[in-house]
């Protein structure tokens, strides 16, 4: 059974640009969550989607957005990139609510 | 307020020693879930265990064991006879029934096992 797949693995962007990250969850999993990991702030929850609906949103500015498609694949978008957005972005999938989450290898975003 | 506290930032042990990673959590919910994850240098978070708030039974899985105590709001993780492959950052996490799959992570404990 394939795990959680995130693409791309690495990205370098310039301040002011926008970026889209993709996540394919484990087959049959309906919940996809996104996290930002930085050395200073640790692992912070961005948002969760379940059956194409955003269930929860963390404390991030509106520049961070996401969506989930009917096949459960999810994308997150960051507009008007700032240097502080440089981080490892992790996607997690869960088969249901309040179950364990399985994480992808992440997308390492560097903003220059 | 921090919902999950991992006070140990870094721990070093010599191979074959036992090591315990501490985790203290805070929640007002009566139904919640606790997790441990391992993050090797590759970056992927590897799921180790999930416990719900109604099950305080300790669990053992090979060299790993977990001690859940609601009275002290702790969910500690012990590795017995540590090995070099155990070197990683370990995260404790909490989710609350009302917020579904939103995980609150601790700051992690970096474990180095010296051969």
Short mmCIF file of N, CA, C and O in Angstrom, two decimals, chain A:
data_model
loop_
_atom_site.label_atom_id
_atom_site.label_comp_id
_atom_site.label_asym_id
_atom_site.label_seq_id
_atom_site.Cartn_x
_atom_site.Cartn_y
_atom_site.Cartn_z
N UNK A 1 0.85 -1.19 0.00
CA UNK A 1 0.00 0.00 0.00
C UNK A 1 0.88 1.24 0.00
O UNK A 1 1.74 1.38 0.86
N UNK A 2 0.70 2.13 -0.95
CA UNK A 2 1.53 3.31 -1.05
C UNK A 2 1.26 4.23 0.12
O UNK A 2 0.14 4.34 0.63
N UNK A 3 2.33 4.94 0.54
CA UNK A 3 2.18 5.89 1.65
C UNK A 3 1.71 7.23 1.14
O UNK A 3 1.23 7.37 0.02
N UNK A 4 1.89 8.23 1.97
CA UNK A 4 1.51 9.60 1.61
C UNK A 4 2.60 10.17 0.71
O UNK A 4 3.78 10.09 1.05
N UNK A 5 2.20 10.71 -0.40
CA UNK A 5 3.15 11.24 -1.37
C UNK A 5 3.01 12.74 -1.47
O UNK A 5 1.92 13.26 -1.73
N UNK A 6 4.14 13.45 -1.29
CA UNK A 6 4.13 14.89 -1.41
C UNK A 6 5.06 15.31 -2.55
O UNK A 6 6.16 14.77 -2.68
N UNK A 7 4.58 16.24 -3.34
CA UNK A 7 5.40 16.78 -4.42
C UNK A 7 5.28 18.29 -4.47
O UNK A 7 4.22 18.85 -4.13
N UNK A 8 6.35 18.98 -4.85
CA UNK A 8 7.69 18.43 -5.03
C UNK A 8 8.38 18.22 -3.67
O UNK A 8 7.83 18.60 -2.64
N UNK A 9 9.52 17.63 -3.66
CA UNK A 9 10.25 17.44 -2.40
C UNK A 9 11.00 18.70 -1.98
O UNK A 9 11.13 18.99 -0.80
N UNK A 10 11.46 19.44 -2.96
CA UNK A 10 12.21 20.66 -2.69
C UNK A 10 11.74 21.77 -3.63
O UNK A 10 11.42 21.52 -4.79
N UNK A 11 11.72 22.99 -3.08
CA UNK A 11 11.31 24.15 -3.86
C UNK A 11 12.11 25.36 -3.41
O UNK A 11 12.29 25.57 -2.20
N UNK A 12 12.54 26.15 -4.36
CA UNK A 12 13.15 27.43 -4.04
C UNK A 12 12.33 28.50 -4.76
O UNK A 12 12.15 28.42 -5.98
N UNK A 13 11.85 29.46 -3.99
CA UNK A 13 11.03 30.53 -4.55
C UNK A 13 11.56 31.87 -4.09
O UNK A 13 12.29 31.96 -3.10
N UNK A 14 11.14 32.90 -4.79
CA UNK A 14 11.54 34.27 -4.47
C UNK A 14 10.42 34.95 -3.69
O UNK A 14 9.23 34.66 -3.91
N UNK A 15 10.81 35.84 -2.81
CA UNK A 15 9.82 36.62 -2.06
C UNK A 15 8.80 37.23 -3.01
O UNK A 15 9.13 37.75 -4.06
N UNK A 16 7.55 37.18 -2.59
CA UNK A 16 6.49 37.76 -3.39
C UNK A 16 5.81 36.77 -4.34
O UNK A 16 4.69 37.01 -4.79
N UNK A 17 6.49 35.68 -4.65
CA UNK A 17 5.89 34.68 -5.53
C UNK A 17 4.86 33.85 -4.76
O UNK A 17 4.69 34.00 -3.55
N UNK A 18 4.16 33.00 -5.49
CA UNK A 18 3.25 32.07 -4.83
C UNK A 18 3.68 30.64 -5.14
O UNK A 18 4.45 30.40 -6.08
N UNK A 19 3.20 29.71 -4.33
CA UNK A 19 3.62 28.33 -4.51
C UNK A 19 2.46 27.40 -4.20
O UNK A 19 1.59 27.71 -3.37
N UNK A 20 2.42 26.29 -4.89
CA UNK A 20 1.40 25.26 -4.66
C UNK A 20 2.09 23.94 -4.36
O UNK A 20 2.96 23.50 -5.12
N UNK A 21 1.72 23.34 -3.26
CA UNK A 21 2.25 22.04 -2.85
C UNK A 21 1.16 21.00 -2.95
O UNK A 21 -0.01 21.29 -2.70
N UNK A 22 1.55 19.78 -3.30
CA UNK A 22 0.57 18.73 -3.53
C UNK A 22 0.76 17.56 -2.59
O UNK A 22 1.89 17.24 -2.19
N UNK A 23 -0.35 16.92 -2.24
CA UNK A 23 -0.31 15.78 -1.34
C UNK A 23 -1.31 14.73 -1.80
O UNK A 23 -2.50 15.02 -1.96
N UNK A 24 -0.83 13.51 -1.98
CA UNK A 24 -1.71 12.38 -2.28
C UNK A 24 -1.76 11.48 -1.06
O UNK A 24 -0.74 10.91 -0.68
N UNK A 25 -2.93 11.34 -0.46
CA UNK A 25 -3.03 10.56 0.78
C UNK A 25 -3.01 9.06 0.48
O UNK A 25 -3.07 8.63 -0.68
N UNK A 26 -2.95 8.29 1.53
CA UNK A 26 -3.04 6.84 1.41
C UNK A 26 -4.42 6.50 0.86
O UNK A 26 -5.43 7.14 1.26
N UNK A 27 -4.48 5.54 -0.03
CA UNK A 27 -5.74 5.16 -0.64
C UNK A 27 -6.78 4.82 0.43
O UNK A 27 -6.51 4.04 1.36
N UNK A 28 -7.96 5.42 0.30
CA UNK A 28 -9.03 5.16 1.25
C UNK A 28 -9.08 6.15 2.41
O UNK A 28 -10.06 6.18 3.16
N UNK A 29 -8.06 6.96 2.56
CA UNK A 29 -8.04 7.96 3.63
C UNK A 29 -8.77 9.21 3.17
O UNK A 29 -8.50 9.73 2.08
N UNK A 30 -9.67 9.70 4.01
CA UNK A 30 -10.48 10.85 3.62
C UNK A 30 -10.04 12.15 4.25
O UNK A 30 -10.49 13.22 3.87
N UNK A 31 -9.19 12.06 5.25
CA UNK A 31 -8.74 13.27 5.95
C UNK A 31 -7.30 13.59 5.56
O UNK A 31 -6.43 12.72 5.56
N UNK A 32 -7.08 14.84 5.22
CA UNK A 32 -5.72 15.32 4.92
C UNK A 32 -5.46 16.56 5.76
O UNK A 32 -6.28 17.50 5.77
N UNK A 33 -4.33 16.56 6.46
CA UNK A 33 -3.94 17.71 7.27
C UNK A 33 -2.59 18.21 6.81
O UNK A 33 -1.78 17.45 6.28
N UNK A 34 -2.35 19.48 7.02
CA UNK A 34 -1.08 20.10 6.65
C UNK A 34 -0.44 20.73 7.89
O UNK A 34 -1.13 21.33 8.72
N UNK A 35 0.89 20.61 7.97
CA UNK A 35 1.65 21.17 9.07
C UNK A 35 2.87 21.89 8.52
O UNK A 35 3.44 21.49 7.50
N UNK A 36 3.26 22.94 9.23
CA UNK A 36 4.49 23.65 8.92
C UNK A 36 5.49 23.35 10.02
O UNK A 36 5.15 23.42 11.21
N UNK A 37 6.71 22.99 9.64
CA UNK A 37 7.74 22.71 10.63
C UNK A 37 8.93 23.63 10.43
O UNK A 37 9.54 23.65 9.35
N UNK A 38 9.24 24.41 11.44
CA UNK A 38 10.41 25.29 11.42
C UNK A 38 11.19 25.08 12.70
O UNK A 38 10.64 24.66 13.73
N UNK A 39 12.50 25.39 12.68
CA UNK A 39 13.31 25.23 13.90
C UNK A 39 12.79 26.09 15.06
O UNK A 39 12.87 25.67 16.21
N UNK A 40 12.27 27.25 14.75
CA UNK A 40 11.85 28.16 15.81
C UNK A 40 10.47 27.87 16.38
O UNK A 40 10.25 27.97 17.58
N UNK A 41 9.54 27.52 15.51
CA UNK A 41 8.15 27.32 15.94
C UNK A 41 7.75 25.85 16.05
O UNK A 41 6.65 25.55 16.53
N UNK A 42 8.58 24.95 15.60
CA UNK A 42 8.25 23.54 15.68
C UNK A 42 7.18 23.16 14.67
O UNK A 42 7.08 23.76 13.60
N UNK A 43 6.38 22.17 15.03
CA UNK A 43 5.32 21.68 14.15
C UNK A 43 4.03 22.42 14.46
O UNK A 43 3.49 22.33 15.56
N UNK A 44 3.51 23.13 13.46
CA UNK A 44 2.29 23.90 13.64
C UNK A 44 1.24 23.47 12.63
O UNK A 44 1.53 23.33 11.44
N UNK A 45 0.03 23.30 13.12
CA UNK A 45 -1.09 22.88 12.30
C UNK A 45 -1.56 24.01 11.39
O UNK A 45 -1.76 25.15 11.85
N UNK A 46 -1.71 23.68 10.11
CA UNK A 46 -2.21 24.66 9.15
C UNK A 46 -3.71 24.50 8.93
O UNK A 46 -4.48 25.41 9.16
N UNK A 47 -4.11 23.37 8.41
CA UNK A 47 -5.54 23.09 8.21
C UNK A 47 -5.76 21.60 7.96
O UNK A 47 -4.82 20.86 7.68
N UNK A 48 -7.03 21.23 8.08
CA UNK A 48 -7.43 19.85 7.83
C UNK A 48 -8.63 19.84 6.89
O UNK A 48 -9.56 20.64 7.04
N UNK A 49 -8.60 18.92 5.96
CA UNK A 49 -9.72 18.71 5.04
C UNK A 49 -10.24 17.29 5.21
O UNK A 49 -9.47 16.35 5.38
N UNK A 50 -11.54 17.20 5.17
CA UNK A 50 -12.19 15.89 5.27
C UNK A 50 -13.32 15.88 4.25
O UNK A 50 -14.22 16.73 4.31
N UNK A 51 -13.26 14.94 3.32
CA UNK A 51 -14.27 14.86 2.26
C UNK A 51 -14.51 16.21 1.61
O UNK A 51 -15.65 16.68 1.50
N UNK A 52 -13.44 16.85 1.22
CA UNK A 52 -13.43 18.10 0.45
C UNK A 52 -13.84 19.33 1.26
O UNK A 52 -13.92 20.43 0.70
N UNK A 53 -14.08 19.18 2.55
CA UNK A 53 -14.48 20.31 3.38
C UNK A 53 -13.38 20.63 4.40
O UNK A 53 -12.83 19.73 5.01
N UNK A 54 -13.10 21.91 4.56
CA UNK A 54 -12.13 22.30 5.57
C UNK A 54 -12.77 22.19 6.94
O UNK A 54 -13.75 22.88 7.24
N UNK A 55 -12.21 21.34 7.78
CA UNK A 55 -12.78 21.11 9.11
C UNK A 55 -12.17 22.02 10.15
O UNK A 55 -12.85 22.47 11.07
N UNK A 56 -10.88 22.22 10.06
CA UNK A 56 -10.18 23.04 11.04
C UNK A 56 -9.12 23.88 10.36
O UNK A 56 -8.58 23.47 9.32
N UNK A 57 -8.82 25.01 10.97
CA UNK A 57 -7.78 25.88 10.42
C UNK A 57 -6.94 26.37 11.59
O UNK A 57 -7.47 26.77 12.63
N UNK A 58 -5.62 26.35 11.39
CA UNK A 58 -4.72 26.85 12.41
C UNK A 58 -4.58 28.35 12.33
O UNK A 58 -5.24 29.03 11.54
N UNK A 59 -3.68 28.87 13.14
CA UNK A 59 -3.51 30.31 13.26
C UNK A 59 -2.47 30.82 12.26
O UNK A 59 -1.36 31.21 12.64
N UNK A 60 -2.82 30.80 11.01
CA UNK A 60 -1.95 31.28 9.94
C UNK A 60 -2.69 32.34 9.15
O UNK A 60 -3.92 32.33 9.07
N UNK A 61 -1.93 33.27 8.53
CA UNK A 61 -2.60 34.32 7.75
C UNK A 61 -3.31 33.76 6.52
O UNK A 61 -3.06 32.63 6.10
N UNK A 62 -4.17 34.58 5.94
CA UNK A 62 -4.97 34.16 4.80
C UNK A 62 -4.14 33.83 3.56
O UNK A 62 -4.68 33.27 2.60
N UNK A 63 -2.85 34.18 3.58
CA UNK A 63 -1.99 33.82 2.44
C UNK A 63 -1.87 32.31 2.29
O UNK A 63 -1.52 31.80 1.23
N UNK A 64 -2.15 31.61 3.35
CA UNK A 64 -2.10 30.15 3.33
C UNK A 64 -3.50 29.62 3.08
O UNK A 64 -4.44 29.92 3.83
N UNK A 65 -3.65 28.84 2.05
CA UNK A 65 -4.95 28.28 1.73
C UNK A 65 -4.78 26.85 1.24
O UNK A 65 -3.67 26.43 0.90
N UNK A 66 -5.87 26.14 1.18
CA UNK A 66 -5.78 24.77 0.72
C UNK A 66 -7.09 24.33 0.11
O UNK A 66 -8.09 25.06 0.12
N UNK A 67 -7.06 23.14 -0.43
CA UNK A 67 -8.29 22.54 -0.93
C UNK A 67 -8.08 21.03 -1.03
O UNK A 67 -6.95 20.54 -1.03
N UNK A 68 -9.21 20.34 -1.13
CA UNK A 68 -9.16 18.90 -1.28
C UNK A 68 -10.08 18.51 -2.43
O UNK A 68 -11.20 19.04 -2.54
N UNK A 69 -9.62 17.60 -3.23
CA UNK A 69 -10.39 17.18 -4.39
C UNK A 69 -11.21 15.93 -4.07
O UNK A 69 -11.02 15.30 -3.02
N UNK A 70 -12.05 15.56 -5.01
CA UNK A 70 -12.96 14.43 -4.77
C UNK A 70 -12.20 13.11 -4.59
O UNK A 70 -12.72 12.17 -3.97
N UNK A 71 -10.98 13.03 -5.10
CA UNK A 71 -10.20 11.80 -4.93
C UNK A 71 -9.33 11.87 -3.66
O UNK A 71 -8.44 11.05 -3.48
N UNK A 72 -9.60 12.85 -2.79
CA UNK A 72 -8.92 13.08 -1.52
C UNK A 72 -7.55 13.74 -1.65
O UNK A 72 -6.98 14.14 -0.64
N UNK A 73 -7.03 13.86 -2.84
CA UNK A 73 -5.77 14.58 -3.01
C UNK A 73 -5.95 16.02 -2.56
O UNK A 73 -7.05 16.58 -2.66
N UNK A 74 -4.88 16.59 -2.02
CA UNK A 74 -5.00 17.94 -1.48
C UNK A 74 -3.86 18.81 -1.98
O UNK A 74 -2.78 18.33 -2.32
N UNK A 75 -4.14 20.07 -2.08
CA UNK A 75 -3.11 21.06 -2.41
C UNK A 75 -3.15 22.17 -1.37
O UNK A 75 -4.21 22.48 -0.83
N UNK A 76 -1.99 22.73 -1.10
CA UNK A 76 -1.97 23.95 -0.31
C UNK A 76 -1.23 25.03 -1.10
O UNK A 76 -0.31 24.72 -1.87
N UNK A 77 -1.67 26.23 -0.95
CA UNK A 77 -1.13 27.34 -1.69
C UNK A 77 -0.67 28.42 -0.71
O UNK A 77 -1.36 28.70 0.28
N UNK A 78 0.48 28.99 -1.00
CA UNK A 78 0.95 30.13 -0.21
C UNK A 78 1.19 31.26 -1.20
O UNK A 78 1.98 31.11 -2.15
N UNK A 79 0.52 32.36 -0.99
CA UNK A 79 0.69 33.50 -1.89
C UNK A 79 1.60 34.53 -1.24
O UNK A 79 1.83 34.52 -0.02
N UNK A 80 2.14 35.40 -2.05
CA UNK A 80 3.00 36.50 -1.59
C UNK A 80 4.01 35.99 -0.56
O UNK A 80 4.00 36.38 0.62
N UNK A 81 4.85 35.10 -0.99
CA UNK A 81 5.79 34.43 -0.09
C UNK A 81 6.68 35.42 0.65
O UNK A 81 7.13 36.44 0.10
N UNK A 82 6.94 35.08 1.92
CA UNK A 82 7.85 35.83 2.76
C UNK A 82 9.01 34.92 3.17
O UNK A 82 8.88 33.70 3.14
N UNK A 83 10.12 35.54 3.57
CA UNK A 83 11.27 34.76 3.97
C UNK A 83 10.91 33.78 5.10
O UNK A 83 11.39 32.64 5.14
N UNK A 84 10.03 34.20 5.99
CA UNK A 84 9.63 33.39 7.13
C UNK A 84 8.79 32.18 6.76
O UNK A 84 8.51 31.35 7.62
N UNK A 85 8.40 32.09 5.50
CA UNK A 85 7.62 30.92 5.07
C UNK A 85 8.53 29.73 4.76
O UNK A 85 8.04 28.64 4.49
N UNK A 86 9.82 29.97 4.78
CA UNK A 86 10.77 28.87 4.55
C UNK A 86 10.58 27.83 5.65
O UNK A 86 10.68 28.14 6.84
N UNK A 87 10.30 26.61 5.25
CA UNK A 87 9.96 25.58 6.23
C UNK A 87 9.83 24.24 5.52
O UNK A 87 9.84 24.16 4.29
N UNK A 88 9.67 23.21 6.35
CA UNK A 88 9.28 21.90 5.85
C UNK A 88 7.77 21.81 6.00
O UNK A 88 7.24 22.00 7.10
N UNK A 89 7.08 21.55 4.91
CA UNK A 89 5.62 21.43 4.94
C UNK A 89 5.26 19.95 4.85
O UNK A 89 5.60 19.27 3.89
N UNK A 90 4.58 19.50 5.88
CA UNK A 90 4.23 18.09 5.99
C UNK A 90 2.74 17.89 5.80
O UNK A 90 1.92 18.63 6.34
N UNK A 91 2.41 16.86 5.07
CA UNK A 91 1.03 16.47 4.85
C UNK A 91 0.80 15.16 5.56
O UNK A 91 1.68 14.29 5.61
N UNK A 92 -0.38 15.01 6.15
CA UNK A 92 -0.72 13.77 6.85
C UNK A 92 -2.09 13.30 6.41
O UNK A 92 -2.99 14.12 6.19
N UNK A 93 -2.25 12.00 6.30
CA UNK A 93 -3.58 11.48 5.97
C UNK A 93 -4.06 10.53 7.06
O UNK A 93 -3.26 9.85 7.72
N UNK A 94 -5.36 10.55 7.27
CA UNK A 94 -6.00 9.69 8.27
C UNK A 94 -7.23 9.07 7.64
O UNK A 94 -7.91 9.70 6.82
N UNK A 95 -7.51 7.82 8.05
CA UNK A 95 -8.66 7.14 7.46
C UNK A 95 -9.97 7.74 7.95
O UNK A 95 -10.97 7.75 7.22
N UNK A 96 -9.95 8.24 9.17
CA UNK A 96 -11.16 8.81 9.77
C UNK A 96 -10.76 9.90 10.74
O UNK A 96 -9.58 10.26 10.85
N UNK A 97 -11.74 10.41 11.46
CA UNK A 97 -11.47 11.44 12.46
C UNK A 97 -10.95 10.78 13.73
O UNK A 97 -11.36 9.67 14.07
N UNK A 98 -10.06 11.47 14.42
CA UNK A 98 -9.52 11.01 15.70
C UNK A 98 -8.80 9.67 15.60
O UNK A 98 -8.83 8.86 16.52
N UNK A 99 -8.15 9.46 14.48
CA UNK A 99 -7.30 8.27 14.32
C UNK A 99 -5.87 8.73 14.07
O UNK A 99 -5.60 9.92 13.93
N UNK A 100 -4.97 7.76 14.00
CA UNK A 100 -3.59 8.14 13.77
C UNK A 100 -3.42 8.73 12.38
O UNK A 100 -4.17 8.43 11.45
N UNK A 101 -2.44 9.60 12.26
CA UNK A 101 -2.13 10.24 10.99
C UNK A 101 -0.82 9.69 10.47
O UNK A 101 0.12 9.45 11.22
N UNK A 102 -0.77 9.52 9.16
CA UNK A 102 0.44 9.04 8.50
C UNK A 102 0.98 10.17 7.64
O UNK A 102 0.24 10.77 6.84
N UNK A 103 2.25 10.45 7.84
CA UNK A 103 2.85 11.62 7.22
C UNK A 103 3.65 11.29 5.98
O UNK A 103 4.25 10.20 5.86
N UNK A 104 3.69 12.25 5.07
CA UNK A 104 4.58 12.17 3.92
C UNK A 104 5.97 12.66 4.30
O UNK A 104 6.21 13.06 5.45
N UNK A 105 6.86 12.65 3.33
CA UNK A 105 8.24 13.06 3.59
C UNK A 105 8.41 14.58 3.58
O UNK A 105 9.46 15.08 3.95
N UNK A 106 7.37 15.27 3.16
CA UNK A 106 7.41 16.71 3.24
C UNK A 106 7.94 17.40 1.99
O UNK A 106 8.59 16.78 1.14
N UNK A 107 7.63 18.68 1.91
CA UNK A 107 8.18 19.55 0.88
C UNK A 107 9.01 20.60 1.59
O UNK A 107 8.49 21.32 2.46
N UNK A 108 10.27 20.67 1.25
CA UNK A 108 11.16 21.67 1.85
C UNK A 108 11.11 22.92 0.97
O UNK A 108 11.59 22.91 -0.15
N UNK A 109 10.50 23.98 1.50
CA UNK A 109 10.37 25.25 0.76
C UNK A 109 11.39 26.24 1.28
O UNK A 109 11.48 26.49 2.48
N UNK A 110 12.13 26.81 0.37
CA UNK A 110 13.10 27.86 0.71
C UNK A 110 12.70 29.11 -0.03
O UNK A 110 12.53 29.09 -1.27
N UNK A 111 12.51 30.19 0.70
CA UNK A 111 12.16 31.48 0.10
C UNK A 111 13.39 32.39 0.18
O UNK A 111 13.95 32.60 1.26
N UNK A 112 13.80 32.88 -0.98
CA UNK A 112 15.01 33.74 -1.01
C UNK A 112 14.66 35.15 -1.47
O UNK A 112 13.58 35.38 -2.04
#
